[in-house]
């Protein structure tokens, strides 16, 4: 996959660049990011340089992860990181991807994460043909779950002992989003998506037979 750039009203989602390393390093000093995500702890500048210079471009090239730098249109500051991860089932009959994100502390509480995530989800459904988008977070990560719920993810339960973090097995919350679940432009629950956008059935979509029970 060639890296792409997405845009929203307040944000630009673009591939990471080597010059982003200091901002990534600074953001990951905030304790909540290594606590709830898989970034190394402690997080050194070498980790940031490897992430933006090696891990991100390799992910796009190998179709394993599609990471975006979420950047403010107003001042160019790094708002966070967002992407589609665990893409082994993207090009299989499952057509599945997982949404992942973190947000710099100073940009939280402004709706930026939801705004950026909605653009990535729509890109995944419309352009990549994703038919099931998953969200995973360590149980207890209420901030991440709040974002997922605002996007329309349906909480499906708890995966016991799914994640190893800090040498300890921990439970993981899981949610899913289908193209038909995606809200419209305003994000109001139940609002239909505009024609031609996510929420409209693709001609090549796999038929879905939900269990009636």
mmCIF file with all atom_site columns, C-alpha atoms in Angstrom:
data_model
loop_
_atom_site.group_PDB
_atom_site.id
_atom_site.type_symbol
_atom_site.label_atom_id
_atom_site.label_alt_id
_atom_site.label_comp_id
_atom_site.label_asym_id
_atom_site.label_entity_id
_atom_site.label_seq_id
_atom_site.pdbx_PDB_ins_code
_atom_site.Cartn_x
_atom_site.Cartn_y
_atom_site.Cartn_z
_atom_site.occupancy
_atom_site.B_iso_or_equiv
_atom_site.pdbx_formal_charge
_atom_site.auth_seq_id
_atom_site.auth_comp_id
_atom_site.auth_asym_id
_atom_site.auth_atom_id
_atom_site.pdbx_PDB_model_num
ATOM 1   C CA . UNK A 1 1   ? 0.000   0.000   0.000  1.00 0.00 ? 1   UNK A CA 1
ATOM 2   C CA . UNK A 1 2   ? 1.272   3.452   -0.899 1.00 0.00 ? 2   UNK A CA 1
ATOM 3   C CA . UNK A 1 3   ? 0.804   5.805   2.076  1.00 0.00 ? 3   UNK A CA 1
ATOM 4   C CA . UNK A 1 4   ? -2.175  8.135   1.781  1.00 0.00 ? 4   UNK A CA 1
ATOM 5   C CA . UNK A 1 5   ? -3.185  11.417  3.392  1.00 0.00 ? 5   UNK A CA 1
ATOM 6   C CA . UNK A 1 6   ? -6.655  12.102  4.803  1.00 0.00 ? 6   UNK A CA 1
ATOM 7   C CA . UNK A 1 7   ? -8.142  15.410  5.905  1.00 0.00 ? 7   UNK A CA 1
ATOM 8   C CA . UNK A 1 8   ? -10.929 16.537  8.222  1.00 0.00 ? 8   UNK A CA 1
ATOM 9   C CA . UNK A 1 9   ? -12.199 19.953  9.237  1.00 0.00 ? 9   UNK A CA 1
ATOM 10  C CA . UNK A 1 10  ? -9.503  20.462  11.900 1.00 0.00 ? 10  UNK A CA 1
ATOM 11  C CA . UNK A 1 11  ? -6.926  17.779  11.155 1.00 0.00 ? 11  UNK A CA 1
ATOM 12  C CA . UNK A 1 12  ? -4.594  16.294  8.591  1.00 0.00 ? 12  UNK A CA 1
ATOM 13  C CA . UNK A 1 13  ? -3.793  12.583  8.796  1.00 0.00 ? 13  UNK A CA 1
ATOM 14  C CA . UNK A 1 14  ? -0.538  11.948  6.955  1.00 0.00 ? 14  UNK A CA 1
ATOM 15  C CA . UNK A 1 15  ? 2.319   9.458   7.017  1.00 0.00 ? 15  UNK A CA 1
ATOM 16  C CA . UNK A 1 16  ? 4.813   10.018  9.800  1.00 0.00 ? 16  UNK A CA 1
ATOM 17  C CA . UNK A 1 17  ? 8.052   11.765  8.844  1.00 0.00 ? 17  UNK A CA 1
ATOM 18  C CA . UNK A 1 18  ? 11.507  11.605  10.504 1.00 0.00 ? 18  UNK A CA 1
ATOM 19  C CA . UNK A 1 19  ? 10.975  15.158  11.749 1.00 0.00 ? 19  UNK A CA 1
ATOM 20  C CA . UNK A 1 20  ? 8.019   13.925  13.865 1.00 0.00 ? 20  UNK A CA 1
ATOM 21  C CA . UNK A 1 21  ? 10.311  11.949  16.190 1.00 0.00 ? 21  UNK A CA 1
ATOM 22  C CA . UNK A 1 22  ? 10.749  14.691  18.846 1.00 0.00 ? 22  UNK A CA 1
ATOM 23  C CA . UNK A 1 23  ? 6.994   15.269  19.058 1.00 0.00 ? 23  UNK A CA 1
ATOM 24  C CA . UNK A 1 24  ? 6.277   11.535  19.291 1.00 0.00 ? 24  UNK A CA 1
ATOM 25  C CA . UNK A 1 25  ? 8.918   11.189  21.992 1.00 0.00 ? 25  UNK A CA 1
ATOM 26  C CA . UNK A 1 26  ? 7.472   14.107  23.974 1.00 0.00 ? 26  UNK A CA 1
ATOM 27  C CA . UNK A 1 27  ? 3.910   12.762  23.754 1.00 0.00 ? 27  UNK A CA 1
ATOM 28  C CA . UNK A 1 28  ? 4.926   9.293   24.934 1.00 0.00 ? 28  UNK A CA 1
ATOM 29  C CA . UNK A 1 29  ? 6.457   10.654  28.134 1.00 0.00 ? 29  UNK A CA 1
ATOM 30  C CA . UNK A 1 30  ? 2.920   11.088  29.458 1.00 0.00 ? 30  UNK A CA 1
ATOM 31  C CA . UNK A 1 31  ? 2.308   8.014   31.658 1.00 0.00 ? 31  UNK A CA 1
ATOM 32  C CA . UNK A 1 32  ? -1.100  7.040   30.263 1.00 0.00 ? 32  UNK A CA 1
ATOM 33  C CA . UNK A 1 33  ? 0.277   6.236   26.801 1.00 0.00 ? 33  UNK A CA 1
ATOM 34  C CA . UNK A 1 34  ? 2.754   3.517   27.835 1.00 0.00 ? 34  UNK A CA 1
ATOM 35  C CA . UNK A 1 35  ? 0.288   2.361   30.500 1.00 0.00 ? 35  UNK A CA 1
ATOM 36  C CA . UNK A 1 36  ? -2.500  1.570   28.059 1.00 0.00 ? 36  UNK A CA 1
ATOM 37  C CA . UNK A 1 37  ? -0.702  0.963   24.761 1.00 0.00 ? 37  UNK A CA 1
ATOM 38  C CA . UNK A 1 38  ? 2.141   -1.201  23.540 1.00 0.00 ? 38  UNK A CA 1
ATOM 39  C CA . UNK A 1 39  ? 4.769   1.556   23.288 1.00 0.00 ? 39  UNK A CA 1
ATOM 40  C CA . UNK A 1 40  ? 8.020   0.844   25.157 1.00 0.00 ? 40  UNK A CA 1
ATOM 41  C CA . UNK A 1 41  ? 8.466   2.134   28.691 1.00 0.00 ? 41  UNK A CA 1
ATOM 42  C CA . UNK A 1 42  ? 10.592  4.075   29.314 1.00 0.00 ? 42  UNK A CA 1
ATOM 43  C CA . UNK A 1 43  ? 10.235  5.641   25.872 1.00 0.00 ? 43  UNK A CA 1
ATOM 44  C CA . UNK A 1 44  ? 13.450  7.058   24.488 1.00 0.00 ? 44  UNK A CA 1
ATOM 45  C CA . UNK A 1 45  ? 14.126  9.259   21.494 1.00 0.00 ? 45  UNK A CA 1
ATOM 46  C CA . UNK A 1 46  ? 15.590  6.190   19.765 1.00 0.00 ? 46  UNK A CA 1
ATOM 47  C CA . UNK A 1 47  ? 12.193  4.489   20.100 1.00 0.00 ? 47  UNK A CA 1
ATOM 48  C CA . UNK A 1 48  ? 10.495  7.450   18.440 1.00 0.00 ? 48  UNK A CA 1
ATOM 49  C CA . UNK A 1 49  ? 13.057  7.569   15.641 1.00 0.00 ? 49  UNK A CA 1
ATOM 50  C CA . UNK A 1 50  ? 12.619  3.850   14.985 1.00 0.00 ? 50  UNK A CA 1
ATOM 51  C CA . UNK A 1 51  ? 8.845   4.196   14.973 1.00 0.00 ? 51  UNK A CA 1
ATOM 52  C CA . UNK A 1 52  ? 8.650   7.071   12.476 1.00 0.00 ? 52  UNK A CA 1
ATOM 53  C CA . UNK A 1 53  ? 11.662  6.059   10.387 1.00 0.00 ? 53  UNK A CA 1
ATOM 54  C CA . UNK A 1 54  ? 11.380  2.269   10.249 1.00 0.00 ? 54  UNK A CA 1
ATOM 55  C CA . UNK A 1 55  ? 8.244   0.735   11.757 1.00 0.00 ? 55  UNK A CA 1
ATOM 56  C CA . UNK A 1 56  ? 5.746   3.047   10.064 1.00 0.00 ? 56  UNK A CA 1
ATOM 57  C CA . UNK A 1 57  ? 7.118   2.847   6.496  1.00 0.00 ? 57  UNK A CA 1
ATOM 58  C CA . UNK A 1 58  ? 7.610   -0.922  6.822  1.00 0.00 ? 58  UNK A CA 1
ATOM 59  C CA . UNK A 1 59  ? 4.018   -1.294  7.952  1.00 0.00 ? 59  UNK A CA 1
ATOM 60  C CA . UNK A 1 60  ? 2.705   0.502   4.869  1.00 0.00 ? 60  UNK A CA 1
ATOM 61  C CA . UNK A 1 61  ? 5.065   -1.376  2.568  1.00 0.00 ? 61  UNK A CA 1
ATOM 62  C CA . UNK A 1 62  ? 4.271   -4.807  4.024  1.00 0.00 ? 62  UNK A CA 1
ATOM 63  C CA . UNK A 1 63  ? 0.518   -4.195  4.529  1.00 0.00 ? 63  UNK A CA 1
ATOM 64  C CA . UNK A 1 64  ? 0.773   -5.011  8.225  1.00 0.00 ? 64  UNK A CA 1
ATOM 65  C CA . UNK A 1 65  ? -0.058  -1.605  9.782  1.00 0.00 ? 65  UNK A CA 1
ATOM 66  C CA . UNK A 1 66  ? -1.219  1.684   8.284  1.00 0.00 ? 66  UNK A CA 1
ATOM 67  C CA . UNK A 1 67  ? -0.174  4.405   10.738 1.00 0.00 ? 67  UNK A CA 1
ATOM 68  C CA . UNK A 1 68  ? -1.082  8.089   10.421 1.00 0.00 ? 68  UNK A CA 1
ATOM 69  C CA . UNK A 1 69  ? 0.320   11.125  12.176 1.00 0.00 ? 69  UNK A CA 1
ATOM 70  C CA . UNK A 1 70  ? -2.695  13.177  13.273 1.00 0.00 ? 70  UNK A CA 1
ATOM 71  C CA . UNK A 1 71  ? -1.692  16.824  12.883 1.00 0.00 ? 71  UNK A CA 1
ATOM 72  C CA . UNK A 1 72  ? -3.549  20.041  13.681 1.00 0.00 ? 72  UNK A CA 1
ATOM 73  C CA . UNK A 1 73  ? -4.436  22.175  10.685 1.00 0.00 ? 73  UNK A CA 1
ATOM 74  C CA . UNK A 1 74  ? -4.222  25.277  12.888 1.00 0.00 ? 74  UNK A CA 1
ATOM 75  C CA . UNK A 1 75  ? -0.618  25.057  14.043 1.00 0.00 ? 75  UNK A CA 1
ATOM 76  C CA . UNK A 1 76  ? 0.872   21.827  12.689 1.00 0.00 ? 76  UNK A CA 1
ATOM 77  C CA . UNK A 1 77  ? 1.230   20.281  16.150 1.00 0.00 ? 77  UNK A CA 1
ATOM 78  C CA . UNK A 1 78  ? 1.101   16.502  16.576 1.00 0.00 ? 78  UNK A CA 1
ATOM 79  C CA . UNK A 1 79  ? -2.295  15.571  18.003 1.00 0.00 ? 79  UNK A CA 1
ATOM 80  C CA . UNK A 1 80  ? -1.646  11.842  18.135 1.00 0.00 ? 80  UNK A CA 1
ATOM 81  C CA . UNK A 1 81  ? -1.183  8.635   16.205 1.00 0.00 ? 81  UNK A CA 1
ATOM 82  C CA . UNK A 1 82  ? -3.886  6.564   14.588 1.00 0.00 ? 82  UNK A CA 1
ATOM 83  C CA . UNK A 1 83  ? -4.029  3.646   12.253 1.00 0.00 ? 83  UNK A CA 1
ATOM 84  C CA . UNK A 1 84  ? -5.244  0.271   11.174 1.00 0.00 ? 84  UNK A CA 1
ATOM 85  C CA . UNK A 1 85  ? -3.296  -2.583  12.726 1.00 0.00 ? 85  UNK A CA 1
ATOM 86  C CA . UNK A 1 86  ? -3.235  -6.394  12.615 1.00 0.00 ? 86  UNK A CA 1
ATOM 87  C CA . UNK A 1 87  ? -4.053  -6.441  8.925  1.00 0.00 ? 87  UNK A CA 1
ATOM 88  C CA . UNK A 1 88  ? -3.363  -10.133 8.269  1.00 0.00 ? 88  UNK A CA 1
ATOM 89  C CA . UNK A 1 89  ? -7.086  -10.653 7.577  1.00 0.00 ? 89  UNK A CA 1
ATOM 90  C CA . UNK A 1 90  ? -7.620  -7.555  5.451  1.00 0.00 ? 90  UNK A CA 1
ATOM 91  C CA . UNK A 1 91  ? -7.176  -9.377  2.146  1.00 0.00 ? 91  UNK A CA 1
ATOM 92  C CA . UNK A 1 92  ? -8.777  -12.663 3.224  1.00 0.00 ? 92  UNK A CA 1
ATOM 93  C CA . UNK A 1 93  ? -12.500 -13.492 3.182  1.00 0.00 ? 93  UNK A CA 1
ATOM 94  C CA . UNK A 1 94  ? -12.730 -11.997 6.700  1.00 0.00 ? 94  UNK A CA 1
ATOM 95  C CA . UNK A 1 95  ? -11.891 -8.482  5.364  1.00 0.00 ? 95  UNK A CA 1
ATOM 96  C CA . UNK A 1 96  ? -11.038 -7.418  8.885  1.00 0.00 ? 96  UNK A CA 1
ATOM 97  C CA . UNK A 1 97  ? -8.888  -4.675  10.447 1.00 0.00 ? 97  UNK A CA 1
ATOM 98  C CA . UNK A 1 98  ? -8.363  -3.221  13.911 1.00 0.00 ? 98  UNK A CA 1
ATOM 99  C CA . UNK A 1 99  ? -8.404  0.474   14.782 1.00 0.00 ? 99  UNK A CA 1
ATOM 100 C CA . UNK A 1 100 ? -5.721  1.743   17.155 1.00 0.00 ? 100 UNK A CA 1
ATOM 101 C CA . UNK A 1 101 ? -4.905  5.221   18.454 1.00 0.00 ? 101 UNK A CA 1
ATOM 102 C CA . UNK A 1 102 ? -3.294  7.372   21.102 1.00 0.00 ? 102 UNK A CA 1
ATOM 103 C CA . UNK A 1 103 ? -3.680  11.105  21.680 1.00 0.00 ? 103 UNK A CA 1
ATOM 104 C CA . UNK A 1 104 ? -1.226  13.596  23.175 1.00 0.00 ? 104 UNK A CA 1
ATOM 105 C CA . UNK A 1 105 ? -2.429  14.771  26.583 1.00 0.00 ? 105 UNK A CA 1
ATOM 106 C CA . UNK A 1 106 ? -2.791  18.429  25.600 1.00 0.00 ? 106 UNK A CA 1
ATOM 107 C CA . UNK A 1 107 ? -5.168  17.550  22.762 1.00 0.00 ? 107 UNK A CA 1
ATOM 108 C CA . UNK A 1 108 ? -7.555  15.319  24.706 1.00 0.00 ? 108 UNK A CA 1
ATOM 109 C CA . UNK A 1 109 ? -11.122 16.312  25.435 1.00 0.00 ? 109 UNK A CA 1
ATOM 110 C CA . UNK A 1 110 ? -11.588 18.236  22.181 1.00 0.00 ? 110 UNK A CA 1
ATOM 111 C CA . UNK A 1 111 ? -13.098 15.540  20.012 1.00 0.00 ? 111 UNK A CA 1
ATOM 112 C CA . UNK A 1 112 ? -9.997  15.287  17.839 1.00 0.00 ? 112 UNK A CA 1
ATOM 113 C CA . UNK A 1 113 ? -9.580  11.542  18.307 1.00 0.00 ? 113 UNK A CA 1
ATOM 114 C CA . UNK A 1 114 ? -13.143 10.815  17.245 1.00 0.00 ? 114 UNK A CA 1
ATOM 115 C CA . UNK A 1 115 ? -12.815 13.181  14.273 1.00 0.00 ? 115 UNK A CA 1
ATOM 116 C CA . UNK A 1 116 ? -9.637  11.507  13.078 1.00 0.00 ? 116 UNK A CA 1
ATOM 117 C CA . UNK A 1 117 ? -10.901 7.998   13.750 1.00 0.00 ? 117 UNK A CA 1
ATOM 118 C CA . UNK A 1 118 ? -14.067 8.593   11.783 1.00 0.00 ? 118 UNK A CA 1
ATOM 119 C CA . UNK A 1 119 ? -11.959 9.519   8.738  1.00 0.00 ? 119 UNK A CA 1
ATOM 120 C CA . UNK A 1 120 ? -9.795  6.403   9.083  1.00 0.00 ? 120 UNK A CA 1
ATOM 121 C CA . UNK A 1 121 ? -12.796 4.135   9.570  1.00 0.00 ? 121 UNK A CA 1
ATOM 122 C CA . UNK A 1 122 ? -14.531 5.529   6.494  1.00 0.00 ? 122 UNK A CA 1
ATOM 123 C CA . UNK A 1 123 ? -11.350 5.143   4.473  1.00 0.00 ? 123 UNK A CA 1
ATOM 124 C CA . UNK A 1 124 ? -11.097 1.555   5.659  1.00 0.00 ? 124 UNK A CA 1
ATOM 125 C CA . UNK A 1 125 ? -14.682 0.744   4.730  1.00 0.00 ? 125 UNK A CA 1
ATOM 126 C CA . UNK A 1 126 ? -14.867 2.718   1.475  1.00 0.00 ? 126 UNK A CA 1
ATOM 127 C CA . UNK A 1 127 ? -11.405 2.308   -0.033 1.00 0.00 ? 127 UNK A CA 1
ATOM 128 C CA . UNK A 1 128 ? -9.985  -0.840  1.549  1.00 0.00 ? 128 UNK A CA 1
ATOM 129 C CA . UNK A 1 129 ? -13.150 -2.914  1.639  1.00 0.00 ? 129 UNK A CA 1
ATOM 130 C CA . UNK A 1 130 ? -13.022 -3.618  5.382  1.00 0.00 ? 130 UNK A CA 1
ATOM 131 C CA . UNK A 1 131 ? -16.201 -5.431  6.424  1.00 0.00 ? 131 UNK A CA 1
ATOM 132 C CA . UNK A 1 132 ? -15.515 -5.778  10.142 1.00 0.00 ? 132 UNK A CA 1
ATOM 133 C CA . UNK A 1 133 ? -13.540 -3.203  12.100 1.00 0.00 ? 133 UNK A CA 1
ATOM 134 C CA . UNK A 1 134 ? -12.410 -4.274  15.559 1.00 0.00 ? 134 UNK A CA 1
ATOM 135 C CA . UNK A 1 135 ? -11.350 -2.222  18.556 1.00 0.00 ? 135 UNK A CA 1
ATOM 136 C CA . UNK A 1 136 ? -9.321  -3.732  21.411 1.00 0.00 ? 136 UNK A CA 1
ATOM 137 C CA . UNK A 1 137 ? -8.244  -2.061  24.642 1.00 0.00 ? 137 UNK A CA 1
ATOM 138 C CA . UNK A 1 138 ? -7.001  -3.315  27.966 1.00 0.00 ? 138 UNK A CA 1
ATOM 139 C CA . UNK A 1 139 ? -9.963  -3.597  30.327 1.00 0.00 ? 139 UNK A CA 1
ATOM 140 C CA . UNK A 1 140 ? -10.132 -0.396  32.335 1.00 0.00 ? 140 UNK A CA 1
ATOM 141 C CA . UNK A 1 141 ? -9.118  1.952   29.518 1.00 0.00 ? 141 UNK A CA 1
ATOM 142 C CA . UNK A 1 142 ? -12.240 4.071   29.807 1.00 0.00 ? 142 UNK A CA 1
ATOM 143 C CA . UNK A 1 143 ? -10.911 6.884   27.584 1.00 0.00 ? 143 UNK A CA 1
ATOM 144 C CA . UNK A 1 144 ? -10.350 4.582   24.632 1.00 0.00 ? 144 UNK A CA 1
ATOM 145 C CA . UNK A 1 145 ? -13.718 2.921   25.146 1.00 0.00 ? 145 UNK A CA 1
ATOM 146 C CA . UNK A 1 146 ? -15.474 6.301   25.200 1.00 0.00 ? 146 UNK A CA 1
ATOM 147 C CA . UNK A 1 147 ? -13.968 7.138   21.806 1.00 0.00 ? 147 UNK A CA 1
ATOM 148 C CA . UNK A 1 148 ? -14.972 3.749   20.386 1.00 0.00 ? 148 UNK A CA 1
ATOM 149 C CA . UNK A 1 149 ? -18.542 4.169   21.587 1.00 0.00 ? 149 UNK A CA 1
ATOM 150 C CA . UNK A 1 150 ? -18.813 7.622   20.036 1.00 0.00 ? 150 UNK A CA 1
ATOM 151 C CA . UNK A 1 151 ? -17.720 6.077   16.744 1.00 0.00 ? 151 UNK A CA 1
ATOM 152 C CA . UNK A 1 152 ? -20.519 3.538   16.976 1.00 0.00 ? 152 UNK A CA 1
ATOM 153 C CA . UNK A 1 153 ? -18.532 0.467   18.029 1.00 0.00 ? 153 UNK A CA 1
ATOM 154 C CA . UNK A 1 154 ? -20.640 -2.156  19.739 1.00 0.00 ? 154 UNK A CA 1
ATOM 155 C CA . UNK A 1 155 ? -19.041 -3.624  22.835 1.00 0.00 ? 155 UNK A CA 1
ATOM 156 C CA . UNK A 1 156 ? -18.867 -7.390  22.484 1.00 0.00 ? 156 UNK A CA 1
ATOM 157 C CA . UNK A 1 157 ? -17.300 -8.476  25.743 1.00 0.00 ? 157 UNK A CA 1
ATOM 158 C CA . UNK A 1 158 ? -14.063 -9.182  27.564 1.00 0.00 ? 158 UNK A CA 1
ATOM 159 C CA . UNK A 1 159 ? -11.272 -11.453 26.327 1.00 0.00 ? 159 UNK A CA 1
ATOM 160 C CA . UNK A 1 160 ? -9.738  -13.003 29.430 1.00 0.00 ? 160 UNK A CA 1
ATOM 161 C CA . UNK A 1 161 ? -5.947  -12.933 29.788 1.00 0.00 ? 161 UNK A CA 1
ATOM 162 C CA . UNK A 1 162 ? -5.654  -11.788 26.154 1.00 0.00 ? 162 UNK A CA 1
ATOM 163 C CA . UNK A 1 163 ? -2.827  -9.276  26.600 1.00 0.00 ? 163 UNK A CA 1
ATOM 164 C CA . UNK A 1 164 ? 0.557   -9.488  28.293 1.00 0.00 ? 164 UNK A CA 1
ATOM 165 C CA . UNK A 1 165 ? 1.591   -6.099  29.647 1.00 0.00 ? 165 UNK A CA 1
ATOM 166 C CA . UNK A 1 166 ? 4.387   -5.507  32.113 1.00 0.00 ? 166 UNK A CA 1
ATOM 167 C CA . UNK A 1 167 ? 4.872   -9.237  32.537 1.00 0.00 ? 167 UNK A CA 1
ATOM 168 C CA . UNK A 1 168 ? 1.252   -9.778  33.571 1.00 0.00 ? 168 UNK A CA 1
ATOM 169 C CA . UNK A 1 169 ? -1.672  -11.217 31.632 1.00 0.00 ? 169 UNK A CA 1
ATOM 170 C CA . UNK A 1 170 ? -4.548  -8.761  31.452 1.00 0.00 ? 170 UNK A CA 1
ATOM 171 C CA . UNK A 1 171 ? -8.114  -8.789  30.190 1.00 0.00 ? 171 UNK A CA 1
ATOM 172 C CA . UNK A 1 172 ? -9.021  -6.966  26.987 1.00 0.00 ? 172 UNK A CA 1
ATOM 173 C CA . UNK A 1 173 ? -12.261 -5.297  25.950 1.00 0.00 ? 173 UNK A CA 1
ATOM 174 C CA . UNK A 1 174 ? -13.365 -5.905  22.373 1.00 0.00 ? 174 UNK A CA 1
ATOM 175 C CA . UNK A 1 175 ? -15.818 -4.052  20.166 1.00 0.00 ? 175 UNK A CA 1
ATOM 176 C CA . UNK A 1 176 ? -16.765 -4.141  16.513 1.00 0.00 ? 176 UNK A CA 1
ATOM 177 C CA . UNK A 1 177 ? -18.046 -1.767  13.882 1.00 0.00 ? 177 UNK A CA 1
ATOM 178 C CA . UNK A 1 178 ? -19.663 -2.772  10.596 1.00 0.00 ? 178 UNK A CA 1
ATOM 179 C CA . UNK A 1 179 ? -20.170 -0.478  7.600  1.00 0.00 ? 179 UNK A CA 1
ATOM 180 C CA . UNK A 1 180 ? -23.900 -0.439  8.325  1.00 0.00 ? 180 UNK A CA 1
ATOM 181 C CA . UNK A 1 181 ? -23.213 0.809   11.877 1.00 0.00 ? 181 UNK A CA 1
ATOM 182 C CA . UNK A 1 182 ? -21.322 3.948   10.870 1.00 0.00 ? 182 UNK A CA 1
ATOM 183 C CA . UNK A 1 183 ? -23.137 7.195   11.737 1.00 0.00 ? 183 UNK A CA 1
ATOM 184 C CA . UNK A 1 184 ? -23.561 10.072  9.313  1.00 0.00 ? 184 UNK A CA 1
ATOM 185 C CA . UNK A 1 185 ? -21.539 13.253  9.100  1.00 0.00 ? 185 UNK A CA 1
ATOM 186 C CA . UNK A 1 186 ? -22.802 14.697  12.385 1.00 0.00 ? 186 UNK A CA 1
ATOM 187 C CA . UNK A 1 187 ? -22.234 11.500  14.314 1.00 0.00 ? 187 UNK A CA 1
ATOM 188 C CA . UNK A 1 188 ? -25.798 11.357  15.615 1.00 0.00 ? 188 UNK A CA 1
ATOM 189 C CA . UNK A 1 189 ? -26.791 7.816   16.594 1.00 0.00 ? 189 UNK A CA 1
ATOM 190 C CA . UNK A 1 190 ? -28.940 6.192   13.950 1.00 0.00 ? 190 UNK A CA 1
ATOM 191 C CA . UNK A 1 191 ? -28.317 8.848   11.312 1.00 0.00 ? 191 UNK A CA 1
ATOM 192 C CA . UNK A 1 192 ? -27.811 7.388   7.857  1.00 0.00 ? 192 UNK A CA 1
ATOM 193 C CA . UNK A 1 193 ? -24.505 7.944   6.149  1.00 0.00 ? 193 UNK A CA 1
ATOM 194 C CA . UNK A 1 194 ? -24.513 10.076  2.976  1.00 0.00 ? 194 UNK A CA 1
ATOM 195 C CA . UNK A 1 195 ? -24.883 8.195   -0.302 1.00 0.00 ? 195 UNK A CA 1
ATOM 196 C CA . UNK A 1 196 ? -21.589 6.870   -1.560 1.00 0.00 ? 196 UNK A CA 1
ATOM 197 C CA . UNK A 1 197 ? -19.959 6.995   1.846  1.00 0.00 ? 197 UNK A CA 1
ATOM 198 C CA . UNK A 1 198 ? -19.392 4.310   4.457  1.00 0.00 ? 198 UNK A CA 1
ATOM 199 C CA . UNK A 1 199 ? -22.665 2.742   5.463  1.00 0.00 ? 199 UNK A CA 1
ATOM 200 C CA . UNK A 1 200 ? -23.594 2.203   1.809  1.00 0.00 ? 200 UNK A CA 1
ATOM 201 C CA . UNK A 1 201 ? -23.296 -1.432  0.787  1.00 0.00 ? 201 UNK A CA 1
ATOM 202 C CA . UNK A 1 202 ? -20.389 -2.111  -1.584 1.00 0.00 ? 202 UNK A CA 1
ATOM 203 C CA . UNK A 1 203 ? -21.221 -4.153  -4.701 1.00 0.00 ? 203 UNK A CA 1
ATOM 204 C CA . UNK A 1 204 ? -18.631 -6.766  -3.698 1.00 0.00 ? 204 UNK A CA 1
ATOM 205 C CA . UNK A 1 205 ? -19.656 -6.944  -0.035 1.00 0.00 ? 205 UNK A CA 1
ATOM 206 C CA . UNK A 1 206 ? -19.944 -10.383 1.537  1.00 0.00 ? 206 UNK A CA 1
ATOM 207 C CA . UNK A 1 207 ? -23.559 -11.122 2.523  1.00 0.00 ? 207 UNK A CA 1
ATOM 208 C CA . UNK A 1 208 ? -24.142 -10.990 6.284  1.00 0.00 ? 208 UNK A CA 1
ATOM 209 C CA . UNK A 1 209 ? -26.558 -13.365 7.998  1.00 0.00 ? 209 UNK A CA 1
ATOM 210 C CA . UNK A 1 210 ? -26.879 -12.267 11.638 1.00 0.00 ? 210 UNK A CA 1
ATOM 211 C CA . UNK A 1 211 ? -27.959 -14.832 14.188 1.00 0.00 ? 211 UNK A CA 1
ATOM 212 C CA . UNK A 1 212 ? -31.668 -14.222 14.934 1.00 0.00 ? 212 UNK A CA 1
ATOM 213 C CA . UNK A 1 213 ? -31.567 -15.370 18.542 1.00 0.00 ? 213 UNK A CA 1
#
